Short mmCIF file of C-alpha atoms in Angstrom, two decimals:
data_model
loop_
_atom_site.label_atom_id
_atom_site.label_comp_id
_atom_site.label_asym_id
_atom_site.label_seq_id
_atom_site.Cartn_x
_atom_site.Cartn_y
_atom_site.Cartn_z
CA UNK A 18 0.00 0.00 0.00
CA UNK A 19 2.85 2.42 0.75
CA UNK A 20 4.81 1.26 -2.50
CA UNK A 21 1.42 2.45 -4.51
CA UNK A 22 1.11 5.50 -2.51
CA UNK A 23 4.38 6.73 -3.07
CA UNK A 24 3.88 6.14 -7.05
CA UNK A 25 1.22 8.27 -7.12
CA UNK A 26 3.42 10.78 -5.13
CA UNK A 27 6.29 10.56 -7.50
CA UNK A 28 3.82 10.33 -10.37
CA UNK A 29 2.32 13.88 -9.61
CA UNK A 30 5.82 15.80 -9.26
CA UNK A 31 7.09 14.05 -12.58
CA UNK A 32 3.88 15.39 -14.27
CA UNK A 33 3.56 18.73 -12.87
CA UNK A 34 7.61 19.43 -13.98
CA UNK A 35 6.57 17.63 -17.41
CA UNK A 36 3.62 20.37 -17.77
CA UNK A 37 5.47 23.21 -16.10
CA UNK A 38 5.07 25.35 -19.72
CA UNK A 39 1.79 23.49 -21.19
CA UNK A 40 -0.72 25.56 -22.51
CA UNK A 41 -3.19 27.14 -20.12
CA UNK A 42 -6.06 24.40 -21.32
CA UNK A 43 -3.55 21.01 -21.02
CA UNK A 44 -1.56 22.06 -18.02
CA UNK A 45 -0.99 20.36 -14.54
CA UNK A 46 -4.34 21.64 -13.48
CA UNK A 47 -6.41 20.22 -16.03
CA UNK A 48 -4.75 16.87 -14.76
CA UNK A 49 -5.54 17.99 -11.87
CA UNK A 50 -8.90 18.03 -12.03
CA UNK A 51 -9.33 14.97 -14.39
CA UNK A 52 -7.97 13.63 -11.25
CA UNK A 53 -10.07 14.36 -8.62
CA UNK A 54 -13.20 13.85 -11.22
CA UNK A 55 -12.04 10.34 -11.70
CA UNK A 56 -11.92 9.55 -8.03
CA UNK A 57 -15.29 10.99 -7.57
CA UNK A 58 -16.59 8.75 -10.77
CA UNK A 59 -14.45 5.51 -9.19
CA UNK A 60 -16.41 5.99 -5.99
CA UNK A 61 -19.52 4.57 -7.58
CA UNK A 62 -17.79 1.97 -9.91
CA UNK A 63 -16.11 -1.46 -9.72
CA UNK A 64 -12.34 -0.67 -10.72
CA UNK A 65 -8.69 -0.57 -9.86
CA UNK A 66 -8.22 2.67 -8.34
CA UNK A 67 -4.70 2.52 -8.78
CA UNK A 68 -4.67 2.23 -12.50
CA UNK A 69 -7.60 4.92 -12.41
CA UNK A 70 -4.92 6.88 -10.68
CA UNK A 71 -2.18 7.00 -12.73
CA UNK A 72 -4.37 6.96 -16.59
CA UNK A 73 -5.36 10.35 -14.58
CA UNK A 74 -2.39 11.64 -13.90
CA UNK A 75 -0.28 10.71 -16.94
CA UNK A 76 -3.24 10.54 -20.19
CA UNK A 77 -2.45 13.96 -21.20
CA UNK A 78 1.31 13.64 -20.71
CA UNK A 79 2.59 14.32 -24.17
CA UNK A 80 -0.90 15.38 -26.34
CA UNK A 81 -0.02 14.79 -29.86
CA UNK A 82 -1.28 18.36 -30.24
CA UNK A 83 1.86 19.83 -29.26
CA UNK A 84 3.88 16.96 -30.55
CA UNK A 85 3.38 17.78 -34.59
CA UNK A 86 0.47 15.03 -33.81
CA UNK A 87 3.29 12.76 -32.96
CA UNK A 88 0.62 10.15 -31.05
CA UNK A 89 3.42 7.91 -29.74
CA UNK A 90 5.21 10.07 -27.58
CA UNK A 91 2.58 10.06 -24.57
CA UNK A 92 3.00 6.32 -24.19
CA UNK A 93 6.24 6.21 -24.38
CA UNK A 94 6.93 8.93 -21.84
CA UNK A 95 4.74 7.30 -19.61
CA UNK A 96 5.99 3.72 -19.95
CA UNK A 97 9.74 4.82 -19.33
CA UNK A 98 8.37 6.58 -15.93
CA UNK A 99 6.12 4.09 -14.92
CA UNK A 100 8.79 1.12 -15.44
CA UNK A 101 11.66 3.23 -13.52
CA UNK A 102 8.91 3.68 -10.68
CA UNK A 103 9.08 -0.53 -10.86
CA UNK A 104 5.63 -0.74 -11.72
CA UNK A 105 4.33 -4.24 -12.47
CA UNK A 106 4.06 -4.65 -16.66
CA UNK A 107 0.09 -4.79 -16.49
CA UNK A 108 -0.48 -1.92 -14.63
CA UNK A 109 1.78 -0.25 -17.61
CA UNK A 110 -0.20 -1.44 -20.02
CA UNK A 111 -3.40 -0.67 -18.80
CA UNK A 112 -2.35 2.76 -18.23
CA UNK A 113 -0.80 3.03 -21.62
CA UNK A 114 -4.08 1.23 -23.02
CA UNK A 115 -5.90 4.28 -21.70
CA UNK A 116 -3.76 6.98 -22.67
CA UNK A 117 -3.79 5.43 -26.19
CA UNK A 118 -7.63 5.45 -26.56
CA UNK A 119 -9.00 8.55 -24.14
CA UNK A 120 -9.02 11.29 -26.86
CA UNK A 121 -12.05 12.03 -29.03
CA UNK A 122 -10.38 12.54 -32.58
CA UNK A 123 -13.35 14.24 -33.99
CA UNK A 124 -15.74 11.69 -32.55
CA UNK A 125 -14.90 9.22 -35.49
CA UNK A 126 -12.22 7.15 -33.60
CA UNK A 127 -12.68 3.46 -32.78
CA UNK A 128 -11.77 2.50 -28.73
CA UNK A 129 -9.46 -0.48 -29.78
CA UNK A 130 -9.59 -1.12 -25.83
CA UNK A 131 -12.45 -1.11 -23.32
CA UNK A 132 -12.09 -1.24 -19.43
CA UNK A 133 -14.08 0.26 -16.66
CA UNK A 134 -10.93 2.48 -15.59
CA UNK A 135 -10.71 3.60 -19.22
CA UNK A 136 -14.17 4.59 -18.78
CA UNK A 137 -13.72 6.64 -15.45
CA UNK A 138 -10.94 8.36 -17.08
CA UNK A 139 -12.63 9.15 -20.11
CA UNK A 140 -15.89 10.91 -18.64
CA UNK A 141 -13.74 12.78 -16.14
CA UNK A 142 -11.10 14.10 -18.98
CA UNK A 143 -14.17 14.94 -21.14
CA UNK A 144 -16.41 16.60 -18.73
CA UNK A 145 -13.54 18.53 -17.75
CA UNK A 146 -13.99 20.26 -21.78
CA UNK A 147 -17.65 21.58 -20.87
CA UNK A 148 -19.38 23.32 -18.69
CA UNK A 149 -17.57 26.44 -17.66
CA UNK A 150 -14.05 25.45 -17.64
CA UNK A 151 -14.83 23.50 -20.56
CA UNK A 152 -15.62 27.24 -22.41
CA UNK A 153 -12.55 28.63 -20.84
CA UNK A 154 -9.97 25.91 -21.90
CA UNK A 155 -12.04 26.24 -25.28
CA UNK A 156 -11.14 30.16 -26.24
CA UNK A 157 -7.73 29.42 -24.31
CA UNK A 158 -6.87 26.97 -26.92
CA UNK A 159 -8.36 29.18 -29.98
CA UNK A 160 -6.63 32.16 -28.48
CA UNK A 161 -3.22 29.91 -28.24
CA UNK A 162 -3.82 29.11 -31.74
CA UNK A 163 -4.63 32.66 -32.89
CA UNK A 164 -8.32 31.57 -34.26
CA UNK A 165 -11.39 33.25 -34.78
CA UNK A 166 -14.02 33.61 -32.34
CA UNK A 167 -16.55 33.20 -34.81
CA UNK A 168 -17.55 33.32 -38.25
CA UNK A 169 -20.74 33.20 -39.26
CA UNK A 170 -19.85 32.51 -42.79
CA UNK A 171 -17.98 29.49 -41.52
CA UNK A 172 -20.27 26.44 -40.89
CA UNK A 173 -19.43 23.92 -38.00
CA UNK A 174 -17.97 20.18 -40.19
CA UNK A 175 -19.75 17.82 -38.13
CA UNK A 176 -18.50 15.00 -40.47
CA UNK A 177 -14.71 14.97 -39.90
CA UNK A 178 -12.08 12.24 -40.11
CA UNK A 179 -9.85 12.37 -37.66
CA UNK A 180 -6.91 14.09 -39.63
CA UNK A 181 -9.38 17.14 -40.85
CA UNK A 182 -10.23 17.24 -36.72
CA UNK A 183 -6.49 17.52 -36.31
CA UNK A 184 -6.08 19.80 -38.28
CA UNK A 185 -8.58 22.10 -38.08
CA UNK A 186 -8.56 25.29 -38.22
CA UNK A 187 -12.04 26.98 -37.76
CA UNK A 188 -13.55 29.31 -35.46
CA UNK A 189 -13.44 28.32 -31.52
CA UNK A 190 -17.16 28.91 -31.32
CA UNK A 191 -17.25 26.21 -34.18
CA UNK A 192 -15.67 23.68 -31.70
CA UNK A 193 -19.15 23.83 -29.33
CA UNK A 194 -21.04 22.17 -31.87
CA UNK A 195 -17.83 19.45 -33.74
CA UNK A 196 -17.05 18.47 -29.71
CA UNK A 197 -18.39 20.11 -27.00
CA UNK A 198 -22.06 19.66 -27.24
CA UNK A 199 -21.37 15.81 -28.14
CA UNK A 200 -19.66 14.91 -24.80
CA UNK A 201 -22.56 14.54 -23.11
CA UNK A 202 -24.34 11.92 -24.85
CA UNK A 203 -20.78 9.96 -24.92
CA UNK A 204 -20.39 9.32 -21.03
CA UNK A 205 -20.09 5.94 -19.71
CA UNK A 206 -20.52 5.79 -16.68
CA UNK A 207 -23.89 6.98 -14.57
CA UNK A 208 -21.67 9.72 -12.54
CA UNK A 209 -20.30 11.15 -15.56
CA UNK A 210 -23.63 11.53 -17.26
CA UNK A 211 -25.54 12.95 -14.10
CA UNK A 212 -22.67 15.91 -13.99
CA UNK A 213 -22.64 16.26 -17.86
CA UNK A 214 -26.11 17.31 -18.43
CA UNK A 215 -25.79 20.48 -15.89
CA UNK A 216 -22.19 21.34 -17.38
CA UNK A 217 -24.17 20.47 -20.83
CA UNK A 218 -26.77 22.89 -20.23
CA UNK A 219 -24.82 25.93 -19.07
CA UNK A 220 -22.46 25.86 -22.51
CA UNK A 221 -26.59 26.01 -24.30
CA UNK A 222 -27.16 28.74 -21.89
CA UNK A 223 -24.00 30.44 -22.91
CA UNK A 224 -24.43 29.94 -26.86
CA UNK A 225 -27.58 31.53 -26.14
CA UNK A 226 -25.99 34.82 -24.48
CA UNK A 227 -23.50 34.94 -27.31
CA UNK A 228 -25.13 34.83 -30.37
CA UNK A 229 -27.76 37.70 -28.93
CA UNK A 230 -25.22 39.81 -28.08
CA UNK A 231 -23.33 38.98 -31.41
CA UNK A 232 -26.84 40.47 -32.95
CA UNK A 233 -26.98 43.40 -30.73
CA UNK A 234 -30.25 41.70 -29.09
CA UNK A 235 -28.73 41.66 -25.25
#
């Protein structure tokens, strides 16, 4: 028990120097709070807490999006960690199982790898890109990327393959309706959805306020 503890110990300073200079929407306090969603979300599940743990803590370690889209690197950063922390081989590969299928890719990416800690991890990562800090981290990124608000000549693609989500480059208020909005129909576990329809309904309420001020209405 003391061996696991102090992983997770060790685990959490080696991420938070990895993520010292992330951007403000993928930084140690996103992981943060991925973290302490999935421990709320294991509370009401059958799973290994441990391996909920540390897919928490290390899925956004290396995000291809800052990697030239470079999806190997995560892993591979985590694995070399988790094997110098002397972590048995299928705890690694769970957690590397996770990292390897939490993202969304434009909503047209097929899990290779189901688990209930997957799961966990998955809803609290996601719910953790709606609701309020979900609209923050969204203009953060669009702001980091020097994007458009909003154009209203520029339709949302709701149909895109996973390189044309990639590499996207359309207005942040155009990322509501290709991700955002979606999330909450894609939870897995009963947790996850109960929290994702209130986060779900304040980004509705905010669309709302936007586009009537965008008109001059409000």
């Amino acid at each position: 028990m003391l061996h696991i503890m102090s992983i997770i110990d060790n685990t959490i300073v080696f991420v938070k120097q990895k993520l010292e200079n992330a951007e403000g929407g993928h930084d140690w306090f996103h992981i943060e709070r991925v973290y302490r969603n999935s421990i709320l979300i294991a509370q009401e599940e059958d799973c290994n807490l441990t391996v909920v743990k540390l897919g928490a803590l290390l899925h956004d370690i290396a995000d291809s999006k800052f990697h030239d889209g470079d999806e190997s690197i995560g892993p591979k950063t985590a694995r070399a960690f988790l094997e110098n922390e002397k972590v048995d081989e299928a705890t690694i590969q769970h957690v590397i199982n996770i990292i390897e299928n939490i993202s969304f890719k434009g909503g047209n990416f097929e899990k290779k790898f189901h688990s209930k800690e997957l799961e966990i991890v998955q809803d609290a990562d996601r719910l953790d890109a709606i609701g309020a800090i979900g609209i923050a981290r969204c203009f953060n990124y669009g702001g980091f990327k020097n994007r458009a608000l909003y154009n209203p000549n520029i339709q949302p693609n709701l149909n895109m393959s996973k390189e044309e989500y990639k590499n996207s480059e359309s207005p942040t208020l155009n990322h509501f309706y290709e991700k955002l909005l979606l999330l909450k129909d894609k939870m897995n576990t009963e947790t996850g959805k109960k929290i994702a329809l209130a986060r779900h309904q304040y980004m509705e309420n905010f669309l709302s306020q936007f586009y009537a001020e965008w008109e001059g209405e409000r």
